[in-house]
XYZ file of C-alpha atoms in Angstrom:
571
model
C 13.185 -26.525 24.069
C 15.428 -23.420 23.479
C 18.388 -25.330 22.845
C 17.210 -27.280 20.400
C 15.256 -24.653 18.557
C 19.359 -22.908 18.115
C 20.893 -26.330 17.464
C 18.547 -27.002 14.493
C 18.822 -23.416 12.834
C 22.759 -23.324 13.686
C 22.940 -26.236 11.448
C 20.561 -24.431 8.626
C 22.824 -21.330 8.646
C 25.969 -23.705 7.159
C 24.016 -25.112 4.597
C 23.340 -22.695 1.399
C 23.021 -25.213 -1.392
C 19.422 -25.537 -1.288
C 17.473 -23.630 -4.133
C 16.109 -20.589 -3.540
C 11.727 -20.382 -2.632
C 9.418 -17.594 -2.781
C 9.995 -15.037 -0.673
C 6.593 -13.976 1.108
C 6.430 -10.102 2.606
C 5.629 -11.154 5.811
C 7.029 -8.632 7.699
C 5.484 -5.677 6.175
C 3.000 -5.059 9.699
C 3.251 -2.196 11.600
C 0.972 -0.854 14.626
C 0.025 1.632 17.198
C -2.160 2.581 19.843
C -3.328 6.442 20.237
C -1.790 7.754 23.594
C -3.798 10.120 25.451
C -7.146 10.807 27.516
C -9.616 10.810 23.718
C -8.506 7.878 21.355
C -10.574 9.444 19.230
C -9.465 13.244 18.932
C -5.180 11.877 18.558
C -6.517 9.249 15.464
C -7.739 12.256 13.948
C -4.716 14.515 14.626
C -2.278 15.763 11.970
C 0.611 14.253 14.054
C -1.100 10.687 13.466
C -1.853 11.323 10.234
C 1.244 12.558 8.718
C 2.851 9.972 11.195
C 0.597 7.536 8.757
C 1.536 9.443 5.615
C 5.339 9.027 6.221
C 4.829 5.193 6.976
C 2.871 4.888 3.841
C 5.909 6.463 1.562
C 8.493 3.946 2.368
C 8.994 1.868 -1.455
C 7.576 -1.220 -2.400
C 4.868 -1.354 0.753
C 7.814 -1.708 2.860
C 5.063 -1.303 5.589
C 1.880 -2.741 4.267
C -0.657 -3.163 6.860
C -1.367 -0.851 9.774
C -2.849 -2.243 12.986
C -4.943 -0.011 15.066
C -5.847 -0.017 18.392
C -9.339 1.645 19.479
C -10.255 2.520 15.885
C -13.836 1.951 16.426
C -14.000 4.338 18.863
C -14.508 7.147 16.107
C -17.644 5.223 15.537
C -20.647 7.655 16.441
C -23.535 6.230 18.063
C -25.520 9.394 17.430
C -25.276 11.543 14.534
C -23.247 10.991 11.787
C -22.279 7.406 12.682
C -19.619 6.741 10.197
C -17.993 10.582 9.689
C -14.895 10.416 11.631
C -14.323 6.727 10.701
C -14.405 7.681 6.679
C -11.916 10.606 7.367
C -9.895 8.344 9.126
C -10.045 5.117 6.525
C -10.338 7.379 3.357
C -6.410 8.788 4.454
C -5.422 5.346 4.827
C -6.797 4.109 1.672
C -5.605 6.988 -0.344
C -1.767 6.238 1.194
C -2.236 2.391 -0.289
C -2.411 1.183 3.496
C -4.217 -1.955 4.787
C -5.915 -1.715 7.971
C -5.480 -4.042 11.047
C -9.540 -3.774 12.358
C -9.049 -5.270 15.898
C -12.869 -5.317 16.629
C -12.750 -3.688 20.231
C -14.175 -0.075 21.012
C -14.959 1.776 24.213
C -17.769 2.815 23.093
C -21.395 0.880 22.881
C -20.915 -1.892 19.962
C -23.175 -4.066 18.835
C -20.643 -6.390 16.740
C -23.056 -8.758 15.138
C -25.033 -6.253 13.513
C -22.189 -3.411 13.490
C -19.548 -5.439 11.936
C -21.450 -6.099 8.755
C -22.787 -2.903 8.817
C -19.016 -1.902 8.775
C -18.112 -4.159 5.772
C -20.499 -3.685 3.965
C -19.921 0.286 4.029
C -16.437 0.036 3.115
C -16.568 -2.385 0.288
C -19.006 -0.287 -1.350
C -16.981 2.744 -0.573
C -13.906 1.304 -1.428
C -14.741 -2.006 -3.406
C -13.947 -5.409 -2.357
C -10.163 -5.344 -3.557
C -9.497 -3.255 -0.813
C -11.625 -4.215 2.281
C -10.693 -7.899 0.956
C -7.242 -6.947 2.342
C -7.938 -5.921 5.692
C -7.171 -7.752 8.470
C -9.941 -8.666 10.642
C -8.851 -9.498 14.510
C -10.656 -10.171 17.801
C -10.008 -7.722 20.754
C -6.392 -7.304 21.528
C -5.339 -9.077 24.344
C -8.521 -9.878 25.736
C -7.884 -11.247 28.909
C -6.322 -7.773 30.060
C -8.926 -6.630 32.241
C -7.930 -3.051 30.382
C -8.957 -4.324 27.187
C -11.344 -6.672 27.604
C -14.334 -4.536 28.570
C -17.026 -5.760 26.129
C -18.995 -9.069 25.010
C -19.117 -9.633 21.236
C -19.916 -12.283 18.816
C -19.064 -12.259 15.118
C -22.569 -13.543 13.096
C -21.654 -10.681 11.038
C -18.818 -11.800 9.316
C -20.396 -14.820 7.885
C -23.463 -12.743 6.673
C -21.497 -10.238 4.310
C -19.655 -13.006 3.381
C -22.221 -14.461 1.711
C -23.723 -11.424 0.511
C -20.423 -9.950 -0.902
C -19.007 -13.103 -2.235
C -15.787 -12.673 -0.432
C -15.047 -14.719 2.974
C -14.131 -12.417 5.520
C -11.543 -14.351 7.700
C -10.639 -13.566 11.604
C -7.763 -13.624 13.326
C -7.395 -14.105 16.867
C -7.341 -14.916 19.779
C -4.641 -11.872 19.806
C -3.107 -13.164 23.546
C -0.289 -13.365 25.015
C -0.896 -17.066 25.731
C 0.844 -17.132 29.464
C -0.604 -19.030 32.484
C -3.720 -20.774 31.432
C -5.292 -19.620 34.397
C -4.780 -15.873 34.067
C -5.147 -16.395 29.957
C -7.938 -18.557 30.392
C -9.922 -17.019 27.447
C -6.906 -17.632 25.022
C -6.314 -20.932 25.417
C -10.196 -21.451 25.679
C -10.706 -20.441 22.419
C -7.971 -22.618 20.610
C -9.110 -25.783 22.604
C -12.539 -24.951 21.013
C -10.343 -25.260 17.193
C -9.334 -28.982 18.521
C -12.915 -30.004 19.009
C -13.846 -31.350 15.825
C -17.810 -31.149 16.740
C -17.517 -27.188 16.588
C -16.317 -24.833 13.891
C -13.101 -22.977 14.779
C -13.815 -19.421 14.938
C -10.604 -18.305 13.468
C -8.536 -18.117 10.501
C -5.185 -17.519 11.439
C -3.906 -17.998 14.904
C -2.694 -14.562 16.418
C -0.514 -14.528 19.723
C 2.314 -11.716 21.294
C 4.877 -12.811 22.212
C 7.955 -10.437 22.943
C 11.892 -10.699 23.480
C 14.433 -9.961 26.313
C 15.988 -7.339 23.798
C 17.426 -8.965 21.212
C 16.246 -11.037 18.251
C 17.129 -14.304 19.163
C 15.032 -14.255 22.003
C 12.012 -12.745 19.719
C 12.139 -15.694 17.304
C 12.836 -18.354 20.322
C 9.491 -17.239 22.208
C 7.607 -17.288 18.139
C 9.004 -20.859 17.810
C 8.648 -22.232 21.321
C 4.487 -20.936 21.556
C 3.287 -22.591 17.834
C 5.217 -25.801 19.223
C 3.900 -25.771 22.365
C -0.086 -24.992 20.871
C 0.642 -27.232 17.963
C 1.653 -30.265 20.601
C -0.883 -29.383 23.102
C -4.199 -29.119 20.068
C -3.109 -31.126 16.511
C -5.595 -29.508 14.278
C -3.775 -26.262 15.132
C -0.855 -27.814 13.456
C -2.664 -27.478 10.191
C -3.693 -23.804 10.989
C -1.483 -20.671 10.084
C 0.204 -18.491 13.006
C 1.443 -14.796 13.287
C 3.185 -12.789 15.985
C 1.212 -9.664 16.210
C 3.653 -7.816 18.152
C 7.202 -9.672 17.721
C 8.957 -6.987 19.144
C 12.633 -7.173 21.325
C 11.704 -6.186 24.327
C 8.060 -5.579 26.305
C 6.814 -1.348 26.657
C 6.524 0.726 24.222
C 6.966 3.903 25.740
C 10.240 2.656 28.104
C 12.651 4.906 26.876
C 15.687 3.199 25.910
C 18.740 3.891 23.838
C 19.778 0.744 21.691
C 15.424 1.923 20.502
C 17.077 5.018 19.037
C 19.933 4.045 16.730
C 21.144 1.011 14.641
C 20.901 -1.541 16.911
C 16.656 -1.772 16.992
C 16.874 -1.185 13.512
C 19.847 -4.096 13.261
C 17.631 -6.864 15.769
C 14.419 -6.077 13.621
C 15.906 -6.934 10.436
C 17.517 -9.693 12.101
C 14.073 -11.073 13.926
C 13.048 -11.003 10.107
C 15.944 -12.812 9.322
C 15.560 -15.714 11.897
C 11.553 -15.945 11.281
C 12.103 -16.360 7.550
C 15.280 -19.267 7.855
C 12.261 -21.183 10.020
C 9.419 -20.420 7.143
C 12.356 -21.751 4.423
C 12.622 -24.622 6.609
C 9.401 -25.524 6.981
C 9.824 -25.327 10.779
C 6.281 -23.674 11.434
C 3.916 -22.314 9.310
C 4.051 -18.722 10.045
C 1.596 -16.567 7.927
C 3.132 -13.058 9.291
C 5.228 -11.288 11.828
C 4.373 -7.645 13.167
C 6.212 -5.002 15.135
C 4.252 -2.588 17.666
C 6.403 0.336 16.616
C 4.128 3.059 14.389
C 3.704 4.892 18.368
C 4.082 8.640 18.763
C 7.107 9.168 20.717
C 6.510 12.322 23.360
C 9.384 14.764 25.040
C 11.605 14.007 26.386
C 12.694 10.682 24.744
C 11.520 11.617 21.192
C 14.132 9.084 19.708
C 14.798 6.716 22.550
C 10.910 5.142 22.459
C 9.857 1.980 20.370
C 8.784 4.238 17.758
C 10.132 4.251 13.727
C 9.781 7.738 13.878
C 11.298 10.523 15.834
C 8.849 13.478 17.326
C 9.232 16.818 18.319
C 6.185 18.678 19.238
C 7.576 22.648 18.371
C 5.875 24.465 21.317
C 8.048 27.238 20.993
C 6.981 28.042 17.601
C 3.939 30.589 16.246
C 1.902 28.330 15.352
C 2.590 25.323 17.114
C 3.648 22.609 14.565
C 5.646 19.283 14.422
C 9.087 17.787 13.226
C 9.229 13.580 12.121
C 12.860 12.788 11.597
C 13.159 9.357 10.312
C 15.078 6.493 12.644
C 17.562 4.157 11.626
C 14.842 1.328 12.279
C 12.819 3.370 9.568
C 15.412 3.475 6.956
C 16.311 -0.855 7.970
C 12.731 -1.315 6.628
C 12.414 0.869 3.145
C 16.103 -0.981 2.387
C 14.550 -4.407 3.118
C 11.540 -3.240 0.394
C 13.824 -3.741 -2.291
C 14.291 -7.853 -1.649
C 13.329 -10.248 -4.781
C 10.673 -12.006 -5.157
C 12.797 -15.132 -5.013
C 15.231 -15.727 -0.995
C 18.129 -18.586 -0.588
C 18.169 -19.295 3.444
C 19.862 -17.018 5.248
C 23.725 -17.768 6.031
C 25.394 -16.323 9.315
C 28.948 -15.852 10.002
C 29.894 -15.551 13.559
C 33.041 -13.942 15.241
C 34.204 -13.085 11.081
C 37.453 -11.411 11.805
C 35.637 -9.228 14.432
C 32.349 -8.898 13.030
C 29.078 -11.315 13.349
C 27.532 -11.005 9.824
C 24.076 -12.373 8.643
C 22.257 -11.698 5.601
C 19.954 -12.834 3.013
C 20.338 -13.013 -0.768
C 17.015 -12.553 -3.321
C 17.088 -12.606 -6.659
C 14.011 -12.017 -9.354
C 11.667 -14.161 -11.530
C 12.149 -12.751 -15.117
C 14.511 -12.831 -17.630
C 17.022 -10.540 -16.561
C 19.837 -10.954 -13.886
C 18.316 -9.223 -10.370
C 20.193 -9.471 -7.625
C 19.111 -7.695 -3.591
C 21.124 -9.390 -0.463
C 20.454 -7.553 2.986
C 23.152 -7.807 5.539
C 23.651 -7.182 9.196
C 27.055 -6.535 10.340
C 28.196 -6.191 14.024
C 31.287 -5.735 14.462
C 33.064 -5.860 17.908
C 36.975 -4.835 16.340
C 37.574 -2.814 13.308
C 38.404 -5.342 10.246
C 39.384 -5.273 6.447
C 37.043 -6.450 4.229
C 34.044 -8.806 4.352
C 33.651 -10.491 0.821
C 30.359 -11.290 -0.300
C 30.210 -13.868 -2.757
C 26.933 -14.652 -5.152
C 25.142 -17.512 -4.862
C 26.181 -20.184 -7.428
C 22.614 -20.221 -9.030
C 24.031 -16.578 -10.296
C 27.405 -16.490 -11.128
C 26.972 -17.759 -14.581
C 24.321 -15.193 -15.068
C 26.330 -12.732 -14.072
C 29.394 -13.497 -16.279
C 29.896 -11.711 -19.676
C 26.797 -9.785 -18.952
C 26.669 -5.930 -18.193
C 25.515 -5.860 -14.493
C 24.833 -2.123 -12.634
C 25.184 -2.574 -8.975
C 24.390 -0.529 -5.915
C 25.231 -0.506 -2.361
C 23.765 0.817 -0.092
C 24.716 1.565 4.411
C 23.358 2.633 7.660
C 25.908 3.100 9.411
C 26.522 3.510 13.247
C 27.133 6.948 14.251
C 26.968 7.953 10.688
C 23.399 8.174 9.126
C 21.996 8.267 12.916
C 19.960 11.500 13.673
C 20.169 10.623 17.403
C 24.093 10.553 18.116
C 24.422 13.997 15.960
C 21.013 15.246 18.403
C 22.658 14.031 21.504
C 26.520 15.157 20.655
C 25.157 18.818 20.285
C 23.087 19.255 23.287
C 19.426 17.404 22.679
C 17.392 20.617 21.837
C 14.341 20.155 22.579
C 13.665 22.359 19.788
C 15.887 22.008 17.222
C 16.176 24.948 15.180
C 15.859 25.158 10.806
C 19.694 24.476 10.185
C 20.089 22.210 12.721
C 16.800 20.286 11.206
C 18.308 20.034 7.716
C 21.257 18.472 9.065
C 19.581 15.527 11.144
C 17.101 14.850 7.376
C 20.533 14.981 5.696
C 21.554 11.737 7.696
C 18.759 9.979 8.732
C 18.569 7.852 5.398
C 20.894 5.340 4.379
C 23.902 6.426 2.416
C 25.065 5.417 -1.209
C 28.247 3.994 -0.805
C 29.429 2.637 -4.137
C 27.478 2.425 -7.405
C 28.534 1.543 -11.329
C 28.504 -1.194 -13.768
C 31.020 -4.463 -13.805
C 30.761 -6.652 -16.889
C 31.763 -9.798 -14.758
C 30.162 -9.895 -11.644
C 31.248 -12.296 -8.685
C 31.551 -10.982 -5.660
C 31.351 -7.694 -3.807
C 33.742 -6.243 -0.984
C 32.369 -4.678 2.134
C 34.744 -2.308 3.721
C 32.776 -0.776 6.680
C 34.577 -0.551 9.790
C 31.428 0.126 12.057
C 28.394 -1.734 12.639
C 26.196 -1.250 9.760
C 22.628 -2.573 7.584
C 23.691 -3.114 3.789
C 21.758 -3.350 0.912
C 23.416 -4.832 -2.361
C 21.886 -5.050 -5.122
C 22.201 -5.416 -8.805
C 20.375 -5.203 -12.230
C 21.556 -6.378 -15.491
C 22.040 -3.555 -18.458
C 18.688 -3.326 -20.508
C 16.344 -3.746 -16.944
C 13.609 -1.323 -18.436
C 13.193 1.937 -17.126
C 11.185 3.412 -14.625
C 7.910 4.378 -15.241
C 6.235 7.752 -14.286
C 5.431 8.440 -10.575
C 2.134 9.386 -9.380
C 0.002 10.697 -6.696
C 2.227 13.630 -5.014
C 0.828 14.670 -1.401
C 2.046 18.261 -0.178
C 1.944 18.787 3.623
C 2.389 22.324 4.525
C 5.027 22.057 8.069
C 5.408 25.884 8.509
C 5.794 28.769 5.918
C 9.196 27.884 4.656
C 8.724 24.187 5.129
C 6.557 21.700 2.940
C 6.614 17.806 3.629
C 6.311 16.068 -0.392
C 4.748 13.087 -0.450
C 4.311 10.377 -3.331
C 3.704 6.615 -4.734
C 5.335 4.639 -6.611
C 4.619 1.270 -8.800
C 5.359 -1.814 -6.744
C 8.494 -3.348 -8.871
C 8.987 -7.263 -8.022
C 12.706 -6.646 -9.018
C 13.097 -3.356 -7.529
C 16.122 -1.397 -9.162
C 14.835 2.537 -8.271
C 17.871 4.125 -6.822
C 16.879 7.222 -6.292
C 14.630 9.946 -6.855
C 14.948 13.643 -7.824
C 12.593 16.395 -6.743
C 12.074 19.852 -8.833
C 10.495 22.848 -7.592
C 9.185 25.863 -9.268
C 8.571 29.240 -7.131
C 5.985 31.785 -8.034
C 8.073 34.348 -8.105
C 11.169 33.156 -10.378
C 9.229 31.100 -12.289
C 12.388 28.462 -12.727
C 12.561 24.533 -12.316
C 14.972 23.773 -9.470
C 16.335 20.298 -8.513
C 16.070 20.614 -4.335
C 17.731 17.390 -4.223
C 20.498 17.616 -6.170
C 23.449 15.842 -4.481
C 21.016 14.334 -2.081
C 20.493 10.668 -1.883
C 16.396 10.105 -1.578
C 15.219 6.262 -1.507
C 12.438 6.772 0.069
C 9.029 8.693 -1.561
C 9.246 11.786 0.795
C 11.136 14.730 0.889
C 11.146 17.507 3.205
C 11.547 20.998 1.376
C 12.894 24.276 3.547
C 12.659 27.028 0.991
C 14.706 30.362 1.374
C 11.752 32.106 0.783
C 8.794 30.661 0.829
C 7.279 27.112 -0.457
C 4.499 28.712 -2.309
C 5.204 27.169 -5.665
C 5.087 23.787 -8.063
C 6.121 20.296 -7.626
C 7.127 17.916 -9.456
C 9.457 14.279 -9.340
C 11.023 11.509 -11.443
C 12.926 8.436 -10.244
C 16.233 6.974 -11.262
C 17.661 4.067 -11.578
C 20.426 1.919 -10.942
C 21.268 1.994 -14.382
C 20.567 5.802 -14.574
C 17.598 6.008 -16.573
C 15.155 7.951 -15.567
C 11.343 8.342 -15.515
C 8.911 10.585 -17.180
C 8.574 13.953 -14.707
C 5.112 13.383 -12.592
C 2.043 15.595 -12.671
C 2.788 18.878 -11.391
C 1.573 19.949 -8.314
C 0.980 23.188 -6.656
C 0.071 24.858 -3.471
């Protein structure tokens, strides 16, 4: 089965002359379980809620939809019922995140009546555009004895479906799909979506299915499993599919190196890569992938977990606080944000002078030339140049027309917080200086940027192993507009964590953005990252004094206009 599955996408890889088709963000899933003895008290803790805030600033919705494990357990079944559940959702809402609701608790449930009791709650709190976008899943993994310790039936959906006029779907069975007699409930429930005579209770088809470690082997056990369930029940062939937890390699927590640099970052953009050459194809119909990566990572492997973010819990310090530093994984995801609303299939080159290469080309919908290719390079030798030509849909576009480009790198051993951590000793509490300098390379680098007035091709010169975003916007793109919503996240007295959103641009040409702050004392406007690259909507300020003071930020673009300043902000 394997070998055909590589035979039949080896021969899609040589073929680019097919037109390009709508790029769906189906990637854009993250999740998490809380780790420790009260599920509860660490979904309410500042770590997982500035580990939430961080995820949320990422452009674009580069992570959309946040799947939580044990949520309902903040439901009270005395008291005030709902408290710790609004605190919870109202964060989430206010960061523009959709919520995974995998319907499992360890706590007394009653799911037909609780459920709509749930929904109905939440649409009024938050209206039906938003609760319409959360996705709705049975219990994760449910024939895990250590999940699966509860009953449940679903009546409820249906009800405040008809009540609120929108049809709440479910997803499930959420298995791992092994053995039919150890997975008996999985496989149960999609024979009962084969018999005509019954209603199939779900929507979407959701399964986990893991790698060996590297992407290839992700996207081989995603193709082999809808296959095998599409052969095995018809009417599932009909049905949509998504890999909850498409992740390289089983174990979250395992600490492991290639977790803590470019290469996870590298095999999840390439596991996106592969998944979206099969959607193109029309090999499967795959509604979504997901990675199980949003964890806390714990002492003393605080890069080396599956995590996206980096964690050190500062016990040494009065008060106790905590440092995120961003992971090259985390920085792979906010570059593939900026991809066009339009994708070509994805073209590989293997054993390129030294280097395997794959990468994808987008382009926009409007008027004006847009142009965002994402490529993974792996290089084995050090080599010249890797030319990357435009598609031929774009090269008379691109000709007599004023075209600003960017380009943007992570590059191994370069913007990687980990190999600067481990060269100097891995502190386990990394003092202020040494901070600023793992934020100063843990996001990607700009490595060339201007304006051509022929465009036809663009020369990669990288001698390590790198993630590169091109892209380009043709002269008279308008500008950006204002920014909104700044979030300011006091870390310790001389350190404040700046937080904000941005408009969702289908042809994304924000380079950068630029971050002013005013101190009581002085009174004056200071750019704090001047000569700083920022793509992503955060910023972590260390003051020489103290952060007490106004905020305020604009964007840039590619073409260097800029946006109105936002509202201040003070604390």
């Amino acid at each position: 089965m394997n070998f055909i599955i590589f035979v039949t996408l080896s021969l899609f890889l040589t073929c680019n002359a097919l037109p390009p088709k709508i790029l769906r963000r189906f990637w854009t899933n993250t999740g998490f379980a809380p780790i420790g003895n009260d599920p509860r008290e660490v979904l309410l803790s500042s770590d997982t809620l500035t580990n939430v805030d961080l995820i949320s600033s990422l452009p674009n919705q580069g992570l959309e939809t946040i799947r939580i494990h044990w949520l309902l357990d903040l439901v009270d079944s005395k008291g005030d019922k709902y408290g710790k559940l609004d605190k919870f959702l109202d964060g989430l809402v206010q960061k523009k995140m959709n919520l995974g609701l995998e319907i499992m608790s360890h706590r007394k449930f009653e799911y037909e009546n609780d459920i709509y009791e749930l929904l109905k709650r939440y649409t009024m709190r938050y209206g039906i555009e938003i609760t319409s976008k959360w996705k709705l899943e049975t219990w994760n993994e449910p024939d895990l004895k250590s999940y699966n310790v509860l009953n449940f039936t679903l009546d409820g959906l249906e009800r405040i479906s008809d009540e609120s006029g929108h049809n709440f779907t479910l997803r499930g069975p959420a298995g791992l799909f092994r053995n039919p007699k150890n997975h008996e409930f999985c496989w149960k429930a999609v024979e009962l979506c084969q018999d005509g005579t019954k209603k199939c209770p779900f929507d979407v088809i959701t399964f986990h299915r893991k790698g060996n470690g590297s992407a290839e082997s992700v996207f081989s056990e995603t193709i082999s499993l809808i296959v095998e369930l599409s052969n095995t029940f018809p009417r599932l062939s009909q049905m949509k599919f998504s890999n909850d937890e498409a992740d390289p390699i089983v174990t979250w927590s395992e600490p492991r190196e290639f977790q803590a640099d470019i290469r996870y970052a590298a095999t999840v953009v390439e596991t996106i890569l592969l998944h979206w050459t099969a959607i193109y194809n029309e090999i499967i119909n795959l509604e979504s992938i997901s990675h199980d990566n949003a964890f806390l990572s714990f002492y003393p492997h605080q890069f080396t977990q599956r995590t996206l973010l980096a964690r050190f819990q500062m016990n040494n310090s009065n008060p106790w606080h905590t440092q995120f530093f961003q992971k090259p994984v985390f920085a792979a995801l906010g570059l593939m944000a900026n991809l066009g609303p339009l994708a070509f299939d994805i073209e590989k080159k293997q054993n390129w002078n030294g280097s395997d290469v794959i990468y994808l080309s987008t382009i926009g919908k409007g008027s004006k030339f847009y142009l965002s290719t994402i490529l993974v390079m792996k290089k084995s030798i050090k080599t010249n140049i890797f030319r990357y030509e435009l598609p031929q849909e774009l090269l008379k576009r691109a000709s007599n027309t004023t075209i600003w480009y960017s380009v943007e790198g992570i590059i191994d051993g370069v913007t990687d917080p980990y190999h600067f951590w481990v060269k100097n000793g891995s502190p386990a509490f990394p003092n202020p200086a040494f901070r600023d300098i793992l934020r100063k390379i843990q996001t990607p680098l700009l490595l060339d940027h201007g304006k051509k007035e022929t465009l036809t091709h663009f020369d990669i010169t990288e001698e390590r192993s790198s993630i590169i975003l091109i892209r380009a916007c043709e002269e008279g793109t308008p500008a950006p507009i204002k920014i909104h919503e700044i979030r300011l996240t006091k870390v310790t007295e001389d350190e404040v964590l700046i937080i904000w959103s941005d408009k969702f641009y289908e042809e994304r040409c924000i380079l950068t953005y630029q971050v002013y702050f005013q101190g009581k004392k002085d009174g004056k406007w200071e750019e704090i990252t001047k000569n700083r690259h920022v793509p992503f909507m955060n910023f972590q300020f260390r003051a020489k004094n103290a952060t007490l003071g106004c905020y305020k930020v604009r964007s840039v673009d590619i073409l260097m206009q800029k946006s109105e300043f936002s509202e201040v902000h003070c604390m």
